mmCIF file with all atom_site columns, C-alpha atoms in Angstrom:
data_model
loop_
_atom_site.group_PDB
_atom_site.id
_atom_site.type_symbol
_atom_site.label_atom_id
_atom_site.label_alt_id
_atom_site.label_comp_id
_atom_site.label_asym_id
_atom_site.label_entity_id
_atom_site.label_seq_id
_atom_site.pdbx_PDB_ins_code
_atom_site.Cartn_x
_atom_site.Cartn_y
_atom_site.Cartn_z
_atom_site.occupancy
_atom_site.B_iso_or_equiv
_atom_site.pdbx_formal_charge
_atom_site.auth_seq_id
_atom_site.auth_comp_id
_atom_site.auth_asym_id
_atom_site.auth_atom_id
_atom_site.pdbx_PDB_model_num
ATOM 1   C CA . MET A 1 1   ? 50.475 5.142   119.135 1.00 0.00 ? 166 MET A CA 1
ATOM 2   C CA . GLY A 1 2   ? 47.561 7.585   118.176 1.00 0.00 ? 167 GLY A CA 1
ATOM 3   C CA . SER A 1 3   ? 44.217 6.336   117.169 1.00 0.00 ? 168 SER A CA 1
ATOM 4   C CA . GLU A 1 4   ? 44.467 8.275   114.316 1.00 0.00 ? 169 GLU A CA 1
ATOM 5   C CA . THR A 1 5   ? 47.863 6.666   113.545 1.00 0.00 ? 170 THR A CA 1
ATOM 6   C CA . THR A 1 6   ? 46.351 3.183   113.863 1.00 0.00 ? 171 THR A CA 1
ATOM 7   C CA . ILE A 1 7   ? 43.187 3.727   111.681 1.00 0.00 ? 172 ILE A CA 1
ATOM 8   C CA . SER A 1 8   ? 45.468 4.972   109.000 1.00 0.00 ? 173 SER A CA 1
ATOM 9   C CA . ARG A 1 9   ? 47.639 1.530   109.395 1.00 0.00 ? 174 ARG A CA 1
ATOM 10  C CA . TRP A 1 10  ? 44.496 -0.555  109.212 1.00 0.00 ? 175 TRP A CA 1
ATOM 11  C CA . THR A 1 11  ? 43.500 1.906   106.112 1.00 0.00 ? 176 THR A CA 1
ATOM 12  C CA . THR A 1 12  ? 46.609 1.196   104.281 1.00 0.00 ? 177 THR A CA 1
ATOM 13  C CA . ILE A 1 13  ? 46.623 -2.627  105.251 1.00 0.00 ? 178 ILE A CA 1
ATOM 14  C CA . ALA A 1 14  ? 42.967 -3.237  104.360 1.00 0.00 ? 179 ALA A CA 1
ATOM 15  C CA . SER A 1 15  ? 43.807 -1.549  101.081 1.00 0.00 ? 180 SER A CA 1
ATOM 16  C CA . CYS A 1 16  ? 46.779 -3.576  100.435 1.00 0.00 ? 181 CYS A CA 1
ATOM 17  C CA . ALA A 1 17  ? 44.867 -6.435  101.144 1.00 0.00 ? 182 ALA A CA 1
ATOM 18  C CA . ALA A 1 18  ? 42.051 -5.602  98.635  1.00 0.00 ? 183 ALA A CA 1
ATOM 19  C CA . VAL A 1 19  ? 44.797 -4.875  96.106  1.00 0.00 ? 184 VAL A CA 1
ATOM 20  C CA . LEU A 1 20  ? 46.481 -8.216  96.756  1.00 0.00 ? 185 LEU A CA 1
ATOM 21  C CA . GLY A 1 21  ? 43.335 -10.017 96.537  1.00 0.00 ? 186 GLY A CA 1
ATOM 22  C CA . LEU A 1 22  ? 42.453 -8.254  93.390  1.00 0.00 ? 187 LEU A CA 1
ATOM 23  C CA . VAL A 1 23  ? 45.712 -9.433  91.831  1.00 0.00 ? 188 VAL A CA 1
ATOM 24  C CA . ALA A 1 24  ? 45.153 -13.221 93.459  1.00 0.00 ? 189 ALA A CA 1
ATOM 25  C CA . LEU A 1 25  ? 41.903 -13.206 91.824  1.00 0.00 ? 190 LEU A CA 1
ATOM 26  C CA . ALA A 1 26  ? 42.878 -11.777 88.653  1.00 0.00 ? 191 ALA A CA 1
ATOM 27  C CA . THR A 1 27  ? 46.130 -14.668 88.443  1.00 0.00 ? 192 THR A CA 1
ATOM 28  C CA . ALA A 1 28  ? 43.812 -17.322 89.631  1.00 0.00 ? 193 ALA A CA 1
ATOM 29  C CA . CYS A 1 29  ? 41.828 -17.358 86.189  1.00 0.00 ? 194 CYS A CA 1
ATOM 30  C CA . SER A 1 30  ? 43.249 -19.454 83.775  1.00 0.00 ? 195 SER A CA 1
ATOM 31  C CA . ASP A 1 31  ? 43.684 -19.125 80.003  1.00 0.00 ? 196 ASP A CA 1
ATOM 32  C CA . ALA A 1 32  ? 40.288 -21.264 79.723  1.00 0.00 ? 197 ALA A CA 1
ATOM 33  C CA . ASP A 1 33  ? 38.165 -18.758 81.664  1.00 0.00 ? 198 ASP A CA 1
ATOM 34  C CA . VAL A 1 34  ? 39.625 -16.351 79.447  1.00 0.00 ? 199 VAL A CA 1
ATOM 35  C CA . ALA A 1 35  ? 38.900 -18.116 76.212  1.00 0.00 ? 200 ALA A CA 1
ATOM 36  C CA . GLN A 1 36  ? 35.228 -18.882 77.475  1.00 0.00 ? 201 GLN A CA 1
ATOM 37  C CA . THR A 1 37  ? 34.329 -15.081 77.527  1.00 0.00 ? 202 THR A CA 1
ATOM 38  C CA . PRO A 1 38  ? 33.144 -13.622 74.609  1.00 0.00 ? 203 PRO A CA 1
ATOM 39  C CA . ALA A 1 39  ? 35.514 -11.200 72.904  1.00 0.00 ? 204 ALA A CA 1
ATOM 40  C CA . SER A 1 40  ? 32.379 -8.937  71.255  1.00 0.00 ? 205 SER A CA 1
ATOM 41  C CA . THR A 1 41  ? 28.671 -9.553  71.178  1.00 0.00 ? 206 THR A CA 1
ATOM 42  C CA . SER A 1 42  ? 27.816 -7.283  68.803  1.00 0.00 ? 207 SER A CA 1
ATOM 43  C CA . SER A 1 43  ? 29.396 -9.377  65.722  1.00 0.00 ? 208 SER A CA 1
ATOM 44  C CA . PRO A 1 44  ? 31.214 -12.724 65.733  1.00 0.00 ? 209 PRO A CA 1
ATOM 45  C CA . ARG A 1 45  ? 33.491 -10.975 62.942  1.00 0.00 ? 210 ARG A CA 1
ATOM 46  C CA . ALA A 1 46  ? 34.744 -8.271  65.588  1.00 0.00 ? 211 ALA A CA 1
ATOM 47  C CA . THR A 1 47  ? 38.707 -7.957  65.761  1.00 0.00 ? 212 THR A CA 1
ATOM 48  C CA . SER A 1 48  ? 38.751 -7.162  69.329  1.00 0.00 ? 213 SER A CA 1
ATOM 49  C CA . PRO A 1 49  ? 36.318 -5.792  71.766  1.00 0.00 ? 214 PRO A CA 1
ATOM 50  C CA . THR A 1 50  ? 37.866 -2.559  71.919  1.00 0.00 ? 215 THR A CA 1
ATOM 51  C CA . ALA A 1 51  ? 39.131 -2.096  67.951  1.00 0.00 ? 216 ALA A CA 1
ATOM 52  C CA . THR A 1 52  ? 37.924 0.958   66.257  1.00 0.00 ? 217 THR A CA 1
ATOM 53  C CA . VAL A 1 53  ? 37.733 -0.308  62.720  1.00 0.00 ? 218 VAL A CA 1
ATOM 54  C CA . VAL A 1 54  ? 37.906 2.390   60.049  1.00 0.00 ? 219 VAL A CA 1
ATOM 55  C CA . ASP A 1 55  ? 36.020 2.029   56.651  1.00 0.00 ? 220 ASP A CA 1
ATOM 56  C CA . VAL A 1 56  ? 37.981 3.288   53.495  1.00 0.00 ? 221 VAL A CA 1
ATOM 57  C CA . ASP A 1 57  ? 36.575 4.936   50.518  1.00 0.00 ? 222 ASP A CA 1
ATOM 58  C CA . ALA A 1 58  ? 36.971 1.980   47.948  1.00 0.00 ? 223 ALA A CA 1
ATOM 59  C CA . ALA A 1 59  ? 37.694 4.338   45.187  1.00 0.00 ? 224 ALA A CA 1
ATOM 60  C CA . ASP A 1 60  ? 41.121 4.620   46.309  1.00 0.00 ? 225 ASP A CA 1
ATOM 61  C CA . TYR A 1 61  ? 41.742 1.263   45.770  1.00 0.00 ? 226 TYR A CA 1
ATOM 62  C CA . GLN A 1 62  ? 40.393 0.794   42.522  1.00 0.00 ? 227 GLN A CA 1
ATOM 63  C CA . GLY A 1 63  ? 42.490 0.186   39.352  1.00 0.00 ? 228 GLY A CA 1
ATOM 64  C CA . SER A 1 64  ? 43.045 3.046   36.954  1.00 0.00 ? 229 SER A CA 1
ATOM 65  C CA . GLY A 1 65  ? 40.412 2.448   33.843  1.00 0.00 ? 230 GLY A CA 1
ATOM 66  C CA . GLN A 1 66  ? 39.546 -1.059  35.645  1.00 0.00 ? 231 GLN A CA 1
ATOM 67  C CA . ALA A 1 67  ? 35.650 -0.755  36.390  1.00 0.00 ? 232 ALA A CA 1
ATOM 68  C CA . GLY A 1 68  ? 34.733 -3.146  39.084  1.00 0.00 ? 233 GLY A CA 1
ATOM 69  C CA . TYR A 1 69  ? 38.311 -4.054  40.218  1.00 0.00 ? 234 TYR A CA 1
ATOM 70  C CA . TYR A 1 70  ? 39.839 -3.199  43.623  1.00 0.00 ? 235 TYR A CA 1
ATOM 71  C CA . HIS A 1 71  ? 43.318 -4.090  44.421  1.00 0.00 ? 236 HIS A CA 1
ATOM 72  C CA . TRP A 1 72  ? 45.148 -3.823  47.847  1.00 0.00 ? 237 TRP A CA 1
ATOM 73  C CA . SER A 1 73  ? 47.814 -5.443  50.169  1.00 0.00 ? 238 SER A CA 1
ATOM 74  C CA . TYR A 1 74  ? 47.581 -6.722  53.627  1.00 0.00 ? 239 TYR A CA 1
ATOM 75  C CA . GLY A 1 75  ? 51.010 -7.578  54.074  1.00 0.00 ? 240 GLY A CA 1
ATOM 76  C CA . THR A 1 76  ? 54.338 -6.337  52.710  1.00 0.00 ? 241 THR A CA 1
ATOM 77  C CA . SER A 1 77  ? 57.304 -8.706  53.307  1.00 0.00 ? 242 SER A CA 1
ATOM 78  C CA . PRO A 1 78  ? 56.257 -11.110 51.488  1.00 0.00 ? 243 PRO A CA 1
ATOM 79  C CA . LEU A 1 79  ? 53.781 -9.146  49.657  1.00 0.00 ? 244 LEU A CA 1
ATOM 80  C CA . ARG A 1 80  ? 50.055 -10.466 50.763  1.00 0.00 ? 245 ARG A CA 1
ATOM 81  C CA . GLU A 1 81  ? 47.325 -8.979  48.304  1.00 0.00 ? 246 GLU A CA 1
ATOM 82  C CA . CYS A 1 82  ? 43.727 -9.175  47.655  1.00 0.00 ? 247 CYS A CA 1
ATOM 83  C CA . ALA A 1 83  ? 41.203 -7.910  44.976  1.00 0.00 ? 248 ALA A CA 1
ATOM 84  C CA . ILE A 1 84  ? 37.439 -7.517  44.436  1.00 0.00 ? 249 ILE A CA 1
ATOM 85  C CA . TYR A 1 85  ? 36.907 -8.042  40.591  1.00 0.00 ? 250 TYR A CA 1
ATOM 86  C CA . PRO A 1 86  ? 33.802 -8.918  38.562  1.00 0.00 ? 251 PRO A CA 1
ATOM 87  C CA . GLY A 1 87  ? 33.540 -13.012 38.604  1.00 0.00 ? 252 GLY A CA 1
ATOM 88  C CA . GLU A 1 88  ? 31.148 -15.627 37.199  1.00 0.00 ? 253 GLU A CA 1
ATOM 89  C CA . ASN A 1 89  ? 28.119 -13.653 35.592  1.00 0.00 ? 254 ASN A CA 1
ATOM 90  C CA . GLY A 1 90  ? 29.683 -10.394 36.596  1.00 0.00 ? 255 GLY A CA 1
ATOM 91  C CA . ALA A 1 91  ? 29.070 -11.477 40.306  1.00 0.00 ? 256 ALA A CA 1
ATOM 92  C CA . PRO A 1 92  ? 31.929 -9.565  42.617  1.00 0.00 ? 257 PRO A CA 1
ATOM 93  C CA . THR A 1 93  ? 34.325 -11.921 43.814  1.00 0.00 ? 258 THR A CA 1
ATOM 94  C CA . LEU A 1 94  ? 37.005 -11.099 46.441  1.00 0.00 ? 259 LEU A CA 1
ATOM 95  C CA . SER A 1 95  ? 40.398 -13.135 46.478  1.00 0.00 ? 260 SER A CA 1
ATOM 96  C CA . CYS A 1 96  ? 43.346 -13.081 48.828  1.00 0.00 ? 261 CYS A CA 1
ATOM 97  C CA . ALA A 1 97  ? 46.684 -14.381 48.608  1.00 0.00 ? 262 ALA A CA 1
ATOM 98  C CA . ALA A 1 98  ? 47.552 -17.023 51.417  1.00 0.00 ? 263 ALA A CA 1
ATOM 99  C CA . THR A 1 99  ? 49.694 -20.519 52.114  1.00 0.00 ? 264 THR A CA 1
ATOM 100 C CA . PHE A 1 100 ? 47.881 -23.254 52.978  1.00 0.00 ? 265 PHE A CA 1
ATOM 101 C CA . ALA A 1 101 ? 48.341 -26.459 55.244  1.00 0.00 ? 266 ALA A CA 1
ATOM 102 C CA . PRO A 1 102 ? 50.882 -28.743 54.305  1.00 0.00 ? 267 PRO A CA 1
ATOM 103 C CA . GLY A 1 103 ? 49.040 -31.580 52.188  1.00 0.00 ? 268 GLY A CA 1
ATOM 104 C CA . THR A 1 104 ? 46.709 -29.423 50.513  1.00 0.00 ? 269 THR A CA 1
ATOM 105 C CA . PRO A 1 105 ? 45.447 -30.928 47.568  1.00 0.00 ? 270 PRO A CA 1
ATOM 106 C CA . ASP A 1 106 ? 46.972 -29.097 44.229  1.00 0.00 ? 271 ASP A CA 1
ATOM 107 C CA . MET A 1 107 ? 44.645 -27.585 42.035  1.00 0.00 ? 272 MET A CA 1
ATOM 108 C CA . ALA A 1 108 ? 44.552 -26.733 38.213  1.00 0.00 ? 273 ALA A CA 1
ATOM 109 C CA . ASN A 1 109 ? 43.643 -23.171 36.642  1.00 0.00 ? 274 ASN A CA 1
ATOM 110 C CA . ASP A 1 110 ? 43.897 -23.085 32.883  1.00 0.00 ? 275 ASP A CA 1
ATOM 111 C CA . VAL A 1 111 ? 47.256 -24.414 32.000  1.00 0.00 ? 276 VAL A CA 1
ATOM 112 C CA . PHE A 1 112 ? 48.465 -23.959 35.692  1.00 0.00 ? 277 PHE A CA 1
ATOM 113 C CA . THR A 1 113 ? 48.780 -26.641 38.105  1.00 0.00 ? 278 THR A CA 1
ATOM 114 C CA . GLY A 1 114 ? 49.968 -26.474 41.479  1.00 0.00 ? 279 GLY A CA 1
ATOM 115 C CA . PRO A 1 115 ? 48.739 -25.991 45.434  1.00 0.00 ? 280 PRO A CA 1
ATOM 116 C CA . PRO A 1 116 ? 46.479 -23.562 45.823  1.00 0.00 ? 281 PRO A CA 1
ATOM 117 C CA . ASN A 1 117 ? 47.860 -19.824 46.685  1.00 0.00 ? 282 ASN A CA 1
ATOM 118 C CA . SER A 1 118 ? 45.139 -17.741 47.439  1.00 0.00 ? 283 SER A CA 1
ATOM 119 C CA . VAL A 1 119 ? 41.113 -18.161 48.827  1.00 0.00 ? 284 VAL A CA 1
ATOM 120 C CA . THR A 1 120 ? 38.225 -16.728 47.168  1.00 0.00 ? 285 THR A CA 1
ATOM 121 C CA . LEU A 1 121 ? 34.936 -15.486 48.187  1.00 0.00 ? 286 LEU A CA 1
ATOM 122 C CA . SER A 1 122 ? 31.862 -15.137 46.194  1.00 0.00 ? 287 SER A CA 1
ATOM 123 C CA . GLY A 1 123 ? 28.388 -14.745 47.479  1.00 0.00 ? 288 GLY A CA 1
ATOM 124 C CA . GLU A 1 124 ? 27.905 -17.869 49.813  1.00 0.00 ? 289 GLU A CA 1
ATOM 125 C CA . ARG A 1 125 ? 31.252 -19.945 48.935  1.00 0.00 ? 290 ARG A CA 1
ATOM 126 C CA . VAL A 1 126 ? 35.004 -19.819 50.195  1.00 0.00 ? 291 VAL A CA 1
ATOM 127 C CA . GLU A 1 127 ? 37.337 -21.976 48.036  1.00 0.00 ? 292 GLU A CA 1
ATOM 128 C CA . ASN A 1 128 ? 41.002 -22.567 47.369  1.00 0.00 ? 293 ASN A CA 1
ATOM 129 C CA . TYR A 1 129 ? 42.365 -20.813 44.431  1.00 0.00 ? 294 TYR A CA 1
ATOM 130 C CA . LEU A 1 130 ? 45.352 -21.082 42.449  1.00 0.00 ? 295 LEU A CA 1
ATOM 131 C CA . GLN A 1 131 ? 45.988 -17.533 41.187  1.00 0.00 ? 296 GLN A CA 1
ATOM 132 C CA . PRO A 1 132 ? 48.373 -17.447 38.225  1.00 0.00 ? 297 PRO A CA 1
ATOM 133 C CA . GLU A 1 133 ? 49.030 -13.691 38.617  1.00 0.00 ? 298 GLU A CA 1
ATOM 134 C CA . TRP A 1 134 ? 47.674 -10.257 40.235  1.00 0.00 ? 299 TRP A CA 1
ATOM 135 C CA . GLY A 1 135 ? 47.119 -7.115  38.933  1.00 0.00 ? 300 GLY A CA 1
ATOM 136 C CA . PRO A 1 136 ? 50.477 -5.615  36.771  1.00 0.00 ? 301 PRO A CA 1
ATOM 137 C CA . THR A 1 137 ? 50.336 -2.322  39.249  1.00 0.00 ? 302 THR A CA 1
ATOM 138 C CA . ALA A 1 138 ? 51.536 -2.810  42.898  1.00 0.00 ? 303 ALA A CA 1
ATOM 139 C CA . PRO A 1 139 ? 48.708 -2.621  45.186  1.00 0.00 ? 304 PRO A CA 1
ATOM 140 C CA . THR A 1 140 ? 47.750 0.406   47.795  1.00 0.00 ? 305 THR A CA 1
ATOM 141 C CA . PRO A 1 141 ? 48.608 -1.269  51.077  1.00 0.00 ? 306 PRO A CA 1
ATOM 142 C CA . LEU A 1 142 ? 45.424 -1.279  53.556  1.00 0.00 ? 307 LEU A CA 1
ATOM 143 C CA . PRO A 1 143 ? 46.770 -0.448  57.287  1.00 0.00 ? 308 PRO A CA 1
ATOM 144 C CA . VAL A 1 144 ? 46.010 -2.434  60.094  1.00 0.00 ? 309 VAL A CA 1
ATOM 145 C CA . GLY A 1 145 ? 42.642 -1.531  61.467  1.00 0.00 ? 310 GLY A CA 1
ATOM 146 C CA . HIS A 1 146 ? 40.974 -0.550  58.211  1.00 0.00 ? 311 HIS A CA 1
ATOM 147 C CA . ARG A 1 147 ? 38.165 -2.056  56.230  1.00 0.00 ? 312 ARG A CA 1
ATOM 148 C CA . ILE A 1 148 ? 37.164 -2.127  52.542  1.00 0.00 ? 313 ILE A CA 1
ATOM 149 C CA . THR A 1 149 ? 33.694 -2.781  51.329  1.00 0.00 ? 314 THR A CA 1
ATOM 150 C CA . VAL A 1 150 ? 32.677 -3.587  47.968  1.00 0.00 ? 315 VAL A CA 1
ATOM 151 C CA . SER A 1 151 ? 29.425 -4.591  46.935  1.00 0.00 ? 316 SER A CA 1
ATOM 152 C CA . GLY A 1 152 ? 28.751 -6.414  50.176  1.00 0.00 ? 317 GLY A CA 1
ATOM 153 C CA . LEU A 1 153 ? 32.367 -8.282  50.373  1.00 0.00 ? 318 LEU A CA 1
ATOM 154 C CA . SER A 1 154 ? 34.651 -6.616  53.035  1.00 0.00 ? 319 SER A CA 1
ATOM 155 C CA . CYS A 1 155 ? 38.179 -7.061  54.167  1.00 0.00 ? 320 CYS A CA 1
ATOM 156 C CA . THR A 1 156 ? 39.636 -5.757  57.344  1.00 0.00 ? 321 THR A CA 1
ATOM 157 C CA . THR A 1 157 ? 43.313 -5.882  57.955  1.00 0.00 ? 322 THR A CA 1
ATOM 158 C CA . LEU A 1 158 ? 44.147 -7.157  61.203  1.00 0.00 ? 323 LEU A CA 1
ATOM 159 C CA . ALA A 1 159 ? 47.984 -6.874  61.559  1.00 0.00 ? 324 ALA A CA 1
ATOM 160 C CA . GLU A 1 160 ? 50.678 -7.755  59.248  1.00 0.00 ? 325 GLU A CA 1
ATOM 161 C CA . ALA A 1 161 ? 49.689 -10.086 56.938  1.00 0.00 ? 326 ALA A CA 1
ATOM 162 C CA . SER A 1 162 ? 46.188 -10.959 58.721  1.00 0.00 ? 327 SER A CA 1
ATOM 163 C CA . THR A 1 163 ? 43.070 -10.130 57.380  1.00 0.00 ? 328 THR A CA 1
ATOM 164 C CA . GLU A 1 164 ? 39.549 -11.168 57.740  1.00 0.00 ? 329 GLU A CA 1
ATOM 165 C CA . CYS A 1 165 ? 36.724 -11.237 54.803  1.00 0.00 ? 330 CYS A CA 1
ATOM 166 C CA . HIS A 1 166 ? 33.354 -12.018 54.435  1.00 0.00 ? 331 HIS A CA 1
ATOM 167 C CA . SER A 1 167 ? 30.101 -11.431 52.756  1.00 0.00 ? 332 SER A CA 1
ATOM 168 C CA . SER A 1 168 ? 26.656 -11.606 54.607  1.00 0.00 ? 333 SER A CA 1
ATOM 169 C CA . ALA A 1 169 ? 26.631 -15.324 54.579  1.00 0.00 ? 334 ALA A CA 1
ATOM 170 C CA . ALA A 1 170 ? 30.262 -16.565 54.350  1.00 0.00 ? 335 ALA A CA 1
ATOM 171 C CA . GLY A 1 171 ? 33.786 -15.335 54.950  1.00 0.00 ? 336 GLY A CA 1
ATOM 172 C CA . PHE A 1 172 ? 37.552 -16.340 56.087  1.00 0.00 ? 337 PHE A CA 1
ATOM 173 C CA . ARG A 1 173 ? 40.613 -15.199 57.847  1.00 0.00 ? 338 ARG A CA 1
ATOM 174 C CA . ILE A 1 174 ? 44.522 -15.351 57.304  1.00 0.00 ? 339 ILE A CA 1
ATOM 175 C CA . ALA A 1 175 ? 46.910 -15.149 59.943  1.00 0.00 ? 340 ALA A CA 1
ATOM 176 C CA . ALA A 1 176 ? 50.318 -14.643 59.358  1.00 0.00 ? 341 ALA A CA 1
ATOM 177 C CA . GLY A 1 177 ? 49.883 -15.164 55.418  1.00 0.00 ? 342 GLY A CA 1
ATOM 178 C CA . ALA A 1 178 ? 47.989 -18.450 56.397  1.00 0.00 ? 343 ALA A CA 1
ATOM 179 C CA . VAL A 1 179 ? 44.475 -19.775 55.797  1.00 0.00 ? 344 VAL A CA 1
ATOM 180 C CA . VAL A 1 180 ? 43.232 -20.439 59.611  1.00 0.00 ? 345 VAL A CA 1
ATOM 181 C CA . GLU A 1 181 ? 39.042 -20.215 59.479  1.00 0.00 ? 346 GLU A CA 1
ATOM 182 C CA . ARG A 1 182 ? 36.698 -20.622 56.752  1.00 0.00 ? 347 ARG A CA 1
ATOM 183 C CA . HIS A 1 183 ? 33.133 -20.936 56.823  1.00 0.00 ? 348 HIS A CA 1
ATOM 184 C CA . ASP A 1 184 ? 30.625 -20.898 54.144  1.00 0.00 ? 349 ASP A CA 1
ATOM 185 C CA . GLY A 1 185 ? 26.873 -19.693 53.942  1.00 0.00 ? 350 GLY A CA 1
#
């Protein structure tokens, strides 16, 4: 065997060993190692380190003739919708349809009593809410990876029936239609 062939074989073997070493190193990492690595240092609300979020024109989601009322869906089957509207004292309030863990206490809203079916965000407060009905018109879908912002309240559709909404001080996350995270200011 010539020296060029021997060098070529050793180079190939060394390359394979390096690749196998990287594979072994990669497979040696556990889920715990990955979970401890922050997904993004830019914002605790980032959807993923490489995701690009597209801001939409909120006017595209405003109800016709309904000043201050914005309505969209973040899921289709079943329909999952959100709205931003003038709440108490005219302050903007954000509400999204959601399900809650079994055992969540019933609530009362005027003449309606039952389990909460939405979560609201107003300023620094996140609360369970019993929404008797939504708007009379079908909401415009907010596509995955798109964000709507109105009066300091923002929602981003993360996946079908999954959204993350926040103000500067509080927020919540819904995954597969269920509230999975809340934080008050």
